PDB file of C-alpha atoms in Angstrom:
ATOM      1  CA  ALA A   1      27.984 -15.718  17.048  1.00  0.00           C
ATOM      2  CA  SER A   2      30.515 -14.356  19.504  1.00  0.00           C
ATOM      3  CA  MET A   3      32.431 -11.203  20.244  1.00  0.00           C
ATOM      4  CA  ALA A   4      35.261 -10.765  17.765  1.00  0.00           C
ATOM      5  CA  SER A   5      38.859 -10.953  18.941  1.00  0.00           C
ATOM      6  CA  ASN A   6      41.378  -8.195  18.181  1.00  0.00           C
ATOM      7  CA  SER A   7      43.291 -10.585  15.928  1.00  0.00           C
ATOM      8  CA  LEU A   8      40.167 -11.246  13.865  1.00  0.00           C
ATOM      9  CA  VAL A   9      39.439  -7.535  13.558  1.00  0.00           C
ATOM     10  CA  ASN A  10      43.031  -6.903  12.465  1.00  0.00           C
ATOM     11  CA  SER A  11      42.973  -9.724   9.895  1.00  0.00           C
ATOM     12  CA  ALA A  12      39.736  -8.582   8.245  1.00  0.00           C
ATOM     13  CA  LYS A  13      39.956  -7.586   4.608  1.00  0.00           C
ATOM     14  CA  LEU A  14      40.526  -3.940   3.841  1.00  0.00           C
ATOM     15  CA  THR A  15      37.091  -3.693   2.229  1.00  0.00           C
ATOM     16  CA  ARG A  16      34.990  -1.908   4.812  1.00  0.00           C
ATOM     17  CA  LYS A  17      31.418  -0.802   4.392  1.00  0.00           C
ATOM     18  CA  THR A  18      29.434   1.453   6.668  1.00  0.00           C
ATOM     19  CA  LEU A  19      26.113  -0.184   7.481  1.00  0.00           C
ATOM     20  CA  TRP A  20      23.345   1.661   9.293  1.00  0.00           C
ATOM     21  CA  ILE A  21      20.776  -0.783  10.694  1.00  0.00           C
ATOM     22  CA  ILE A  22      17.337   0.145  11.982  1.00  0.00           C
ATOM     23  CA  ARG A  23      14.631  -2.073  13.400  1.00  0.00           C
ATOM     24  CA  HIS A  24      11.157  -1.050  12.208  1.00  0.00           C
ATOM     25  CA  GLY A  25       8.952   1.178  14.343  1.00  0.00           C
ATOM     26  CA  GLN A  26       6.198  -0.221  16.525  1.00  0.00           C
ATOM     27  CA  ALA A  27       3.760  -2.323  14.466  1.00  0.00           C
ATOM     28  CA  LEU A  28       0.268  -3.652  15.180  1.00  0.00           C
ATOM     29  CA  HIS A  29       1.498  -6.892  16.752  1.00  0.00           C
ATOM     30  CA  ASN A  30       4.133  -5.221  18.982  1.00  0.00           C
ATOM     31  CA  PRO A  31       2.609  -3.179  21.840  1.00  0.00           C
ATOM     32  CA  ARG A  32       1.652  -5.848  24.394  1.00  0.00           C
ATOM     33  CA  ALA A  33       4.399  -8.290  23.432  1.00  0.00           C
ATOM     34  CA  GLU A  34       7.141  -5.641  23.602  1.00  0.00           C
ATOM     35  CA  GLN A  35       5.944  -4.410  26.994  1.00  0.00           C
ATOM     36  CA  ALA A  36       5.985  -7.966  28.303  1.00  0.00           C
ATOM     37  CA  LYS A  37       9.475  -8.551  26.880  1.00  0.00           C
ATOM     38  CA  ASP A  38      10.713  -5.395  28.611  1.00  0.00           C
ATOM     39  CA  ASN A  39       9.314  -6.827  31.846  1.00  0.00           C
ATOM     40  CA  GLY A  40      11.246 -10.060  31.400  1.00  0.00           C
ATOM     41  CA  CYS A  41       8.664 -12.455  29.956  1.00  0.00           C
ATOM     42  CA  SER A  42       9.707 -15.763  28.396  1.00  0.00           C
ATOM     43  CA  ASP A  43       9.982 -16.322  24.641  1.00  0.00           C
ATOM     44  CA  GLU A  44       6.866 -18.513  24.877  1.00  0.00           C
ATOM     45  CA  GLN A  45       4.839 -15.737  26.529  1.00  0.00           C
ATOM     46  CA  PHE A  46       6.158 -13.246  23.986  1.00  0.00           C
ATOM     47  CA  MET A  47       5.001 -15.430  21.075  1.00  0.00           C
ATOM     48  CA  GLU A  48       1.610 -16.033  22.692  1.00  0.00           C
ATOM     49  CA  LEU A  49       0.950 -12.296  22.965  1.00  0.00           C
ATOM     50  CA  MET A  50       1.949 -11.782  19.339  1.00  0.00           C
ATOM     51  CA  LYS A  51      -0.480 -14.528  18.315  1.00  0.00           C
ATOM     52  CA  HIS A  52      -3.300 -12.720  20.104  1.00  0.00           C
ATOM     53  CA  ASP A  53      -2.452  -9.427  18.359  1.00  0.00           C
ATOM     54  CA  ASP A  54      -1.523 -10.967  15.004  1.00  0.00           C
ATOM     55  CA  ALA A  55      -2.221  -9.209  11.683  1.00  0.00           C
ATOM     56  CA  LEU A  56      -1.228 -10.042   8.114  1.00  0.00           C
ATOM     57  CA  ASP A  57       2.006  -8.209   7.244  1.00  0.00           C
ATOM     58  CA  ALA A  58       1.437  -6.042  10.320  1.00  0.00           C
ATOM     59  CA  GLU A  59       1.741  -2.346   9.531  1.00  0.00           C
ATOM     60  CA  LEU A  60       3.163   0.446  11.661  1.00  0.00           C
ATOM     61  CA  THR A  61       1.021   1.940  14.395  1.00  0.00           C
ATOM     62  CA  GLU A  62       0.740   5.715  14.682  1.00  0.00           C
ATOM     63  CA  LEU A  63       3.347   5.508  17.437  1.00  0.00           C
ATOM     64  CA  GLY A  64       5.583   3.537  15.078  1.00  0.00           C
ATOM     65  CA  ARG A  65       5.338   6.309  12.494  1.00  0.00           C
ATOM     66  CA  LYS A  66       6.142   8.923  15.135  1.00  0.00           C
ATOM     67  CA  GLN A  67       9.165   6.842  16.208  1.00  0.00           C
ATOM     68  CA  ALA A  68      10.405   6.749  12.620  1.00  0.00           C
ATOM     69  CA  ASN A  69       9.912  10.492  12.161  1.00  0.00           C
ATOM     70  CA  SER A  70      11.890  11.139  15.356  1.00  0.00           C
ATOM     71  CA  CYS A  71      15.020   9.531  13.897  1.00  0.00           C
ATOM     72  CA  ARG A  72      14.793  10.790  10.337  1.00  0.00           C
ATOM     73  CA  VAL A  73      18.093  10.593   8.514  1.00  0.00           C
ATOM     74  CA  LEU A  74      19.150  13.660   6.560  1.00  0.00           C
ATOM     75  CA  SER A  75      21.804  12.323   4.262  1.00  0.00           C
ATOM     76  CA  ASP A  76      23.040  12.444   0.711  1.00  0.00           C
ATOM     77  CA  LYS A  77      25.772   9.916   1.500  1.00  0.00           C
ATOM     78  CA  PHE A  78      23.769   6.679   1.342  1.00  0.00           C
ATOM     79  CA  GLN A  79      24.497   4.756  -1.820  1.00  0.00           C
ATOM     80  CA  LEU A  80      22.000   1.946  -1.235  1.00  0.00           C
ATOM     81  CA  ILE A  81      18.884   1.492   0.918  1.00  0.00           C
ATOM     82  CA  LEU A  82      17.740  -2.038   1.763  1.00  0.00           C
ATOM     83  CA  SER A  83      14.650  -3.411   3.449  1.00  0.00           C
ATOM     84  CA  SER A  84      12.876  -6.586   4.392  1.00  0.00           C
ATOM     85  CA  PRO A  85       9.781  -7.178   2.207  1.00  0.00           C
ATOM     86  CA  LEU A  86       7.458  -6.686   5.196  1.00  0.00           C
ATOM     87  CA  SER A  87       5.527  -3.422   5.068  1.00  0.00           C
ATOM     88  CA  ARG A  88       6.523  -2.203   8.536  1.00  0.00           C
ATOM     89  CA  ALA A  89      10.208  -2.239   7.586  1.00  0.00           C
ATOM     90  CA  ILE A  90       9.686  -0.641   4.153  1.00  0.00           C
ATOM     91  CA  GLU A  91       7.552   2.166   5.581  1.00  0.00           C
ATOM     92  CA  THR A  92      10.078   2.774   8.359  1.00  0.00           C
ATOM     93  CA  ALA A  93      12.859   3.133   5.774  1.00  0.00           C
ATOM     94  CA  ASP A  94      10.744   5.527   3.680  1.00  0.00           C
ATOM     95  CA  ILE A  95      10.094   7.747   6.683  1.00  0.00           C
ATOM     96  CA  VAL A  96      13.615   7.650   8.122  1.00  0.00           C
ATOM     97  CA  VAL A  97      15.310   8.189   4.738  1.00  0.00           C
ATOM     98  CA  PRO A  98      12.824  10.365   2.826  1.00  0.00           C
ATOM     99  CA  ARG A  99      11.834   9.208  -0.639  1.00  0.00           C
ATOM    100  CA  THR A 100      12.960  12.499  -2.162  1.00  0.00           C
ATOM    101  CA  SER A 101      16.352  10.792  -2.277  1.00  0.00           C
ATOM    102  CA  SER A 102      17.210   9.237  -5.656  1.00  0.00           C
ATOM    103  CA  VAL A 103      19.235   6.464  -4.000  1.00  0.00           C
ATOM    104  CA  LYS A 104      18.368   2.931  -5.141  1.00  0.00           C
ATOM    105  CA  ARG A 105      16.008   1.076  -2.770  1.00  0.00           C
ATOM    106  CA  VAL A 106      16.103  -2.732  -2.896  1.00  0.00           C
ATOM    107  CA  ILE A 107      13.929  -5.357  -1.155  1.00  0.00           C
ATOM    108  CA  LEU A 108      15.629  -8.544   0.110  1.00  0.00           C
ATOM    109  CA  GLU A 109      13.885 -11.681   1.404  1.00  0.00           C
ATOM    110  CA  ASP A 110      16.922 -12.657   3.469  1.00  0.00           C
ATOM    111  CA  PHE A 111      16.283  -9.860   5.963  1.00  0.00           C
ATOM    112  CA  ARG A 112      12.621 -10.610   6.661  1.00  0.00           C
ATOM    113  CA  GLU A 113      11.607 -11.521  10.205  1.00  0.00           C
ATOM    114  CA  ILE A 114      11.728 -15.076  11.548  1.00  0.00           C
ATOM    115  CA  ASN A 115       9.224 -16.711   9.246  1.00  0.00           C
ATOM    116  CA  GLY A 116       6.106 -18.826   9.535  1.00  0.00           C
ATOM    117  CA  LEU A 117       3.323 -19.454  12.068  1.00  0.00           C
ATOM    118  CA  LEU A 118       2.348 -15.805  12.552  1.00  0.00           C
ATOM    119  CA  LEU A 119       0.539 -13.784   9.882  1.00  0.00           C
ATOM    120  CA  ASN A 120       2.614 -10.709  10.758  1.00  0.00           C
ATOM    121  CA  ALA A 121       5.563 -12.603   9.232  1.00  0.00           C
ATOM    122  CA  LYS A 122       3.727 -13.231   5.950  1.00  0.00           C
ATOM    123  CA  ARG A 123       4.359 -10.702   3.221  1.00  0.00           C
ATOM    124  CA  ARG A 124       2.050  -9.338   0.565  1.00  0.00           C
ATOM    125  CA  SER A 125       2.482 -10.029  -3.153  1.00  0.00           C
ATOM    126  CA  VAL A 126       4.932  -7.931  -5.127  1.00  0.00           C
ATOM    127  CA  SER A 127       1.991  -6.509  -7.117  1.00  0.00           C
ATOM    128  CA  GLU A 128       0.434  -5.161  -3.924  1.00  0.00           C
ATOM    129  CA  LEU A 129       3.685  -4.042  -2.330  1.00  0.00           C
ATOM    130  CA  SER A 130       4.810  -2.171  -5.448  1.00  0.00           C
ATOM    131  CA  LYS A 131       1.556  -0.184  -5.434  1.00  0.00           C
ATOM    132  CA  ASN A 132       2.076   0.759  -1.781  1.00  0.00           C
ATOM    133  CA  PHE A 133       5.806   1.419  -2.145  1.00  0.00           C
ATOM    134  CA  PRO A 134       6.469   2.461  -5.763  1.00  0.00           C
ATOM    135  CA  SER A 135      10.021   3.699  -5.226  1.00  0.00           C
ATOM    136  CA  TRP A 136      11.378   0.239  -4.369  1.00  0.00           C
ATOM    137  CA  ASP A 137      13.029  -2.429  -6.529  1.00  0.00           C
ATOM    138  CA  PHE A 138      11.341  -5.799  -5.935  1.00  0.00           C
ATOM    139  CA  SER A 139      13.258  -7.704  -8.625  1.00  0.00           C
ATOM    140  CA  GLU A 140      15.182  -9.771  -6.028  1.00  0.00           C
ATOM    141  CA  ILE A 141      11.999 -11.455  -4.712  1.00  0.00           C
ATOM    142  CA  ALA A 142       9.228 -13.653  -6.159  1.00  0.00           C
ATOM    143  CA  GLU A 143       5.713 -12.346  -6.883  1.00  0.00           C
ATOM    144  CA  LYS A 144       4.090 -14.502  -4.192  1.00  0.00           C
ATOM    145  CA  ASP A 145       5.345 -15.276  -0.707  1.00  0.00           C
ATOM    146  CA  GLU A 146       6.825 -18.723  -1.275  1.00  0.00           C
ATOM    147  CA  LEU A 147       8.664 -18.905   2.070  1.00  0.00           C
ATOM    148  CA  TRP A 148       5.907 -18.527   4.670  1.00  0.00           C
ATOM    149  CA  SER A 149       4.404 -21.698   6.183  1.00  0.00           C
ATOM    150  CA  GLU A 150       2.281 -22.567   9.201  1.00  0.00           C
ATOM    151  CA  LYS A 151       5.380 -23.886  10.962  1.00  0.00           C
ATOM    152  CA  LEU A 152       7.710 -21.427  12.671  1.00  0.00           C
ATOM    153  CA  GLU A 153      11.148 -21.213  11.097  1.00  0.00           C
ATOM    154  CA  SER A 154      13.991 -22.365  13.353  1.00  0.00           C
ATOM    155  CA  GLN A 155      16.277 -19.765  14.862  1.00  0.00           C
ATOM    156  CA  VAL A 156      19.215 -21.511  13.136  1.00  0.00           C
ATOM    157  CA  ASP A 157      17.606 -21.137   9.706  1.00  0.00           C
ATOM    158  CA  CYS A 158      16.658 -17.541  10.445  1.00  0.00           C
ATOM    159  CA  ALA A 159      20.258 -16.741  11.432  1.00  0.00           C
ATOM    160  CA  GLU A 160      21.496 -18.391   8.226  1.00  0.00           C
ATOM    161  CA  ARG A 161      19.277 -16.092   6.167  1.00  0.00           C
ATOM    162  CA  GLY A 162      20.754 -13.113   7.977  1.00  0.00           C
ATOM    163  CA  TYR A 163      24.243 -14.404   7.211  1.00  0.00           C
ATOM    164  CA  ARG A 164      23.332 -14.712   3.503  1.00  0.00           C
ATOM    165  CA  GLY A 165      22.012 -11.175   3.564  1.00  0.00           C
ATOM    166  CA  PHE A 166      25.233  -9.754   4.999  1.00  0.00           C
ATOM    167  CA  CYS A 167      27.227 -11.728   2.401  1.00  0.00           C
ATOM    168  CA  TRP A 168      25.026 -10.191  -0.321  1.00  0.00           C
ATOM    169  CA  ILE A 169      25.798  -6.706   0.995  1.00  0.00           C
ATOM    170  CA  LEU A 170      29.541  -7.412   0.969  1.00  0.00           C
ATOM    171  CA  GLU A 171      29.328  -8.334  -2.717  1.00  0.00           C
ATOM    172  CA  ARG A 172      27.781  -4.972  -3.585  1.00  0.00           C
ATOM    173  CA  PRO A 173      29.923  -2.081  -4.856  1.00  0.00           C
ATOM    174  CA  GLU A 174      28.258   0.492  -2.573  1.00  0.00           C
ATOM    175  CA  GLN A 175      30.104   1.530   0.584  1.00  0.00           C
ATOM    176  CA  ASN A 176      27.508   3.431   2.636  1.00  0.00           C
ATOM    177  CA  ILE A 177      24.344   1.383   3.115  1.00  0.00           C
ATOM    178  CA  PHE A 178      21.127   1.676   5.134  1.00  0.00           C
ATOM    179  CA  LEU A 179      19.161  -1.448   6.167  1.00  0.00           C
ATOM    180  CA  ALA A 180      15.665  -1.642   7.691  1.00  0.00           C
ATOM    181  CA  CYS A 181      14.639  -5.000   9.122  1.00  0.00           C
ATOM    182  CA  HIS A 182      13.527  -6.814  12.288  1.00  0.00           C
ATOM    183  CA  GLY A 183      14.449  -7.583  15.875  1.00  0.00           C
ATOM    184  CA  GLY A 184      14.330 -11.373  15.647  1.00  0.00           C
ATOM    185  CA  ILE A 185      16.514 -11.896  12.607  1.00  0.00           C
ATOM    186  CA  LEU A 186      19.060  -9.369  13.871  1.00  0.00           C
ATOM    187  CA  ARG A 187      19.213 -11.035  17.288  1.00  0.00           C
ATOM    188  CA  PHE A 188      19.516 -14.594  15.961  1.00  0.00           C
ATOM    189  CA  SER A 189      22.084 -13.605  13.306  1.00  0.00           C
ATOM    190  CA  MET A 190      24.296 -11.554  15.594  1.00  0.00           C
ATOM    191  CA  GLN A 191      24.062 -13.792  18.652  1.00  0.00           C
ATOM    192  CA  GLN A 192      23.847 -17.318  17.222  1.00  0.00           C
ATOM    193  CA  HIS A 193      25.447 -17.627  13.785  1.00  0.00           C
ATOM    194  CA  PRO A 194      28.952 -19.135  14.075  1.00  0.00           C
ATOM    195  CA  LEU A 195      30.308 -17.088  11.148  1.00  0.00           C
ATOM    196  CA  ILE A 196      29.048 -13.700  12.335  1.00  0.00           C
ATOM    197  CA  LYS A 197      31.310 -11.987  14.851  1.00  0.00           C
ATOM    198  CA  VAL A 198      30.379  -8.752  16.579  1.00  0.00           C
ATOM    199  CA  ALA A 199      32.852  -6.206  17.932  1.00  0.00           C
ATOM    200  CA  ASP A 200      32.544  -2.874  19.717  1.00  0.00           C
ATOM    201  CA  ALA A 201      34.559   0.220  18.786  1.00  0.00           C
ATOM    202  CA  ARG A 202      32.296   2.782  20.459  1.00  0.00           C
ATOM    203  CA  THR A 203      33.783   5.358  22.793  1.00  0.00           C
ATOM    204  CA  SER A 204      30.531   7.158  23.594  1.00  0.00           C
ATOM    205  CA  GLY A 205      26.816   6.462  23.897  1.00  0.00           C
ATOM    206  CA  GLU A 206      25.228   3.521  25.693  1.00  0.00           C
ATOM    207  CA  LEU A 207      28.443   1.648  26.399  1.00  0.00           C
ATOM    208  CA  ASP A 208      26.710  -0.708  28.834  1.00  0.00           C
ATOM    209  CA  ARG A 209      24.578  -2.040  25.950  1.00  0.00           C
ATOM    210  CA  PRO A 210      26.369  -4.866  24.057  1.00  0.00           C
ATOM    211  CA  PRO A 211      26.714  -4.333  20.283  1.00  0.00           C
ATOM    212  CA  ASP A 212      24.702  -7.521  19.598  1.00  0.00           C
ATOM    213  CA  ALA A 213      21.877  -6.746  22.047  1.00  0.00           C
ATOM    214  CA  ARG A 214      18.273  -6.968  20.896  1.00  0.00           C
ATOM    215  CA  PHE A 215      17.182  -3.880  18.940  1.00  0.00           C
ATOM    216  CA  GLY A 216      14.302  -1.775  20.240  1.00  0.00           C
ATOM    217  CA  ASN A 217      11.616  -0.454  17.897  1.00  0.00           C
ATOM    218  CA  CYS A 218      13.156   2.161  15.601  1.00  0.00           C
ATOM    219  CA  GLU A 219      16.561   1.824  17.220  1.00  0.00           C
ATOM    220  CA  VAL A 220      19.366   2.785  14.845  1.00  0.00           C
ATOM    221  CA  ARG A 221      22.944   1.540  15.071  1.00  0.00           C
ATOM    222  CA  LYS A 222      25.971   2.090  12.892  1.00  0.00           C
ATOM    223  CA  TYR A 223      28.395  -0.736  12.083  1.00  0.00           C
ATOM    224  CA  ALA A 224      31.546  -1.250  10.075  1.00  0.00           C
ATOM    225  CA  LEU A 225      30.940  -4.354   7.945  1.00  0.00           C
ATOM    226  CA  GLN A 226      33.934  -6.465   6.876  1.00  0.00           C
ATOM    227  CA  GLU A 227      34.774 -10.054   6.056  1.00  0.00           C
ATOM    228  CA  SER A 228      37.602 -12.344   7.078  1.00  0.00           C
ATOM    229  CA  ALA A 229      38.677 -15.735   5.750  1.00  0.00           C
ATOM    230  CA  GLY A 230      36.572 -18.576   7.119  1.00  0.00           C
ATOM    231  CA  GLU A 231      36.403 -22.300   6.529  1.00  0.00           C
ATOM    232  CA  HIS A 232      35.137 -24.194   3.464  1.00  0.00           C
ATOM    233  CA  GLY A 233      35.042 -21.019   1.391  1.00  0.00           C
ATOM    234  CA  LYS A 234      32.490 -19.275   3.628  1.00  0.00           C
ATOM    235  CA  PRO A 235      33.627 -15.888   4.930  1.00  0.00           C
ATOM    236  CA  ILE A 236      33.431 -14.720   8.519  1.00  0.00           C
ATOM    237  CA  ILE A 237      31.241 -11.633   8.736  1.00  0.00           C
ATOM    238  CA  LEU A 238      32.590  -8.987  11.095  1.00  0.00           C
ATOM    239  CA  LEU A 239      30.196  -6.324  12.402  1.00  0.00           C
ATOM    240  CA  THR A 240      31.922  -3.646  14.486  1.00  0.00           C
ATOM    241  CA  GLU A 241      29.616  -1.126  16.102  1.00  0.00           C
ATOM    242  CA  VAL A 242      30.981   2.410  15.830  1.00  0.00           C
ATOM    243  CA  ASN A 243      29.993   5.751  17.329  1.00  0.00           C
ATOM    244  CA  MET A 244      26.869   7.506  16.206  1.00  0.00           C
ATOM    245  CA  ILE A 245      27.653  11.103  15.416  1.00  0.00           C
ATOM    246  CA  GLU A 246      27.329  13.803  18.027  1.00  0.00           C
ATOM    247  CA  GLU A 247      24.306  15.532  16.465  1.00  0.00           C
ATOM    248  CA  PHE A 248      22.197  12.400  16.866  1.00  0.00           C
ATOM    249  CA  ALA A 249      22.325  12.493  20.655  1.00  0.00           C
ATOM    250  CA  LYS A 250      21.679  16.242  20.708  1.00  0.00           C
ATOM    251  CA  SER A 251      18.734  16.468  18.361  1.00  0.00           C
ATOM    252  CA  SER A 252      17.222  12.972  18.082  1.00  0.00           C
ATOM    253  CA  ASN A 253      17.911  13.303  14.375  1.00  0.00           C
ATOM    254  CA  ILE A 254      20.768  11.625  12.571  1.00  0.00           C
ATOM    255  CA  ILE A 255      22.639  14.257  10.603  1.00  0.00           C
ATOM    256  CA  VAL A 256      25.212  12.536   8.440  1.00  0.00           C
TER     257      VAL A 256
END
């Protein structure tokens, strides 16, 4: 991926969706690895720490739940809520966008974390997940986790899944969409996929932070999602980060 040019932004189709993206709150495998990453550790060291703290379909920690509660979204404007099938992302979405909302909630495999090797990347069966999260639609995924293996998925393949996921969103009729997923797949999709271009239209906030930078736990960003003509029938996905609203910075809540 690369930063989008002005000409690409201007040539994008008129169809424009508003996509709110959140990375899940801190989960059981995160604390030591995230601290080391913040201190500049290598990817190899990061993975080694996650192996030591690994847990099947790692759930949120108490801190992770507090993080999610601190950025609760009060909105009746969302038309669709999406999540990875991993429990930490689903629970984050349910806390941030309370389940009192009647908006459709759909689980997508394409937005799960980089897959394989670690048990925290392995999801539970649909039967188990649907008991834990009864308000979600699991019809897009298989009963058993057929994707996880003992070999780590390549970053290229992970980015391609993210690209497929964004294409799926563009095919939907809804315009205002909320997505809960993971730091790895967002980073590899936004920074490495040749057909995903990222632009910045912010005029306030953390302007020194690039719009494709790695997401922190429970970090929320707002993007305009569009497509432009690509090659061989595959569209170019354009993600333009836009301003969060003023109330978010004032109250730590997103009031839409």
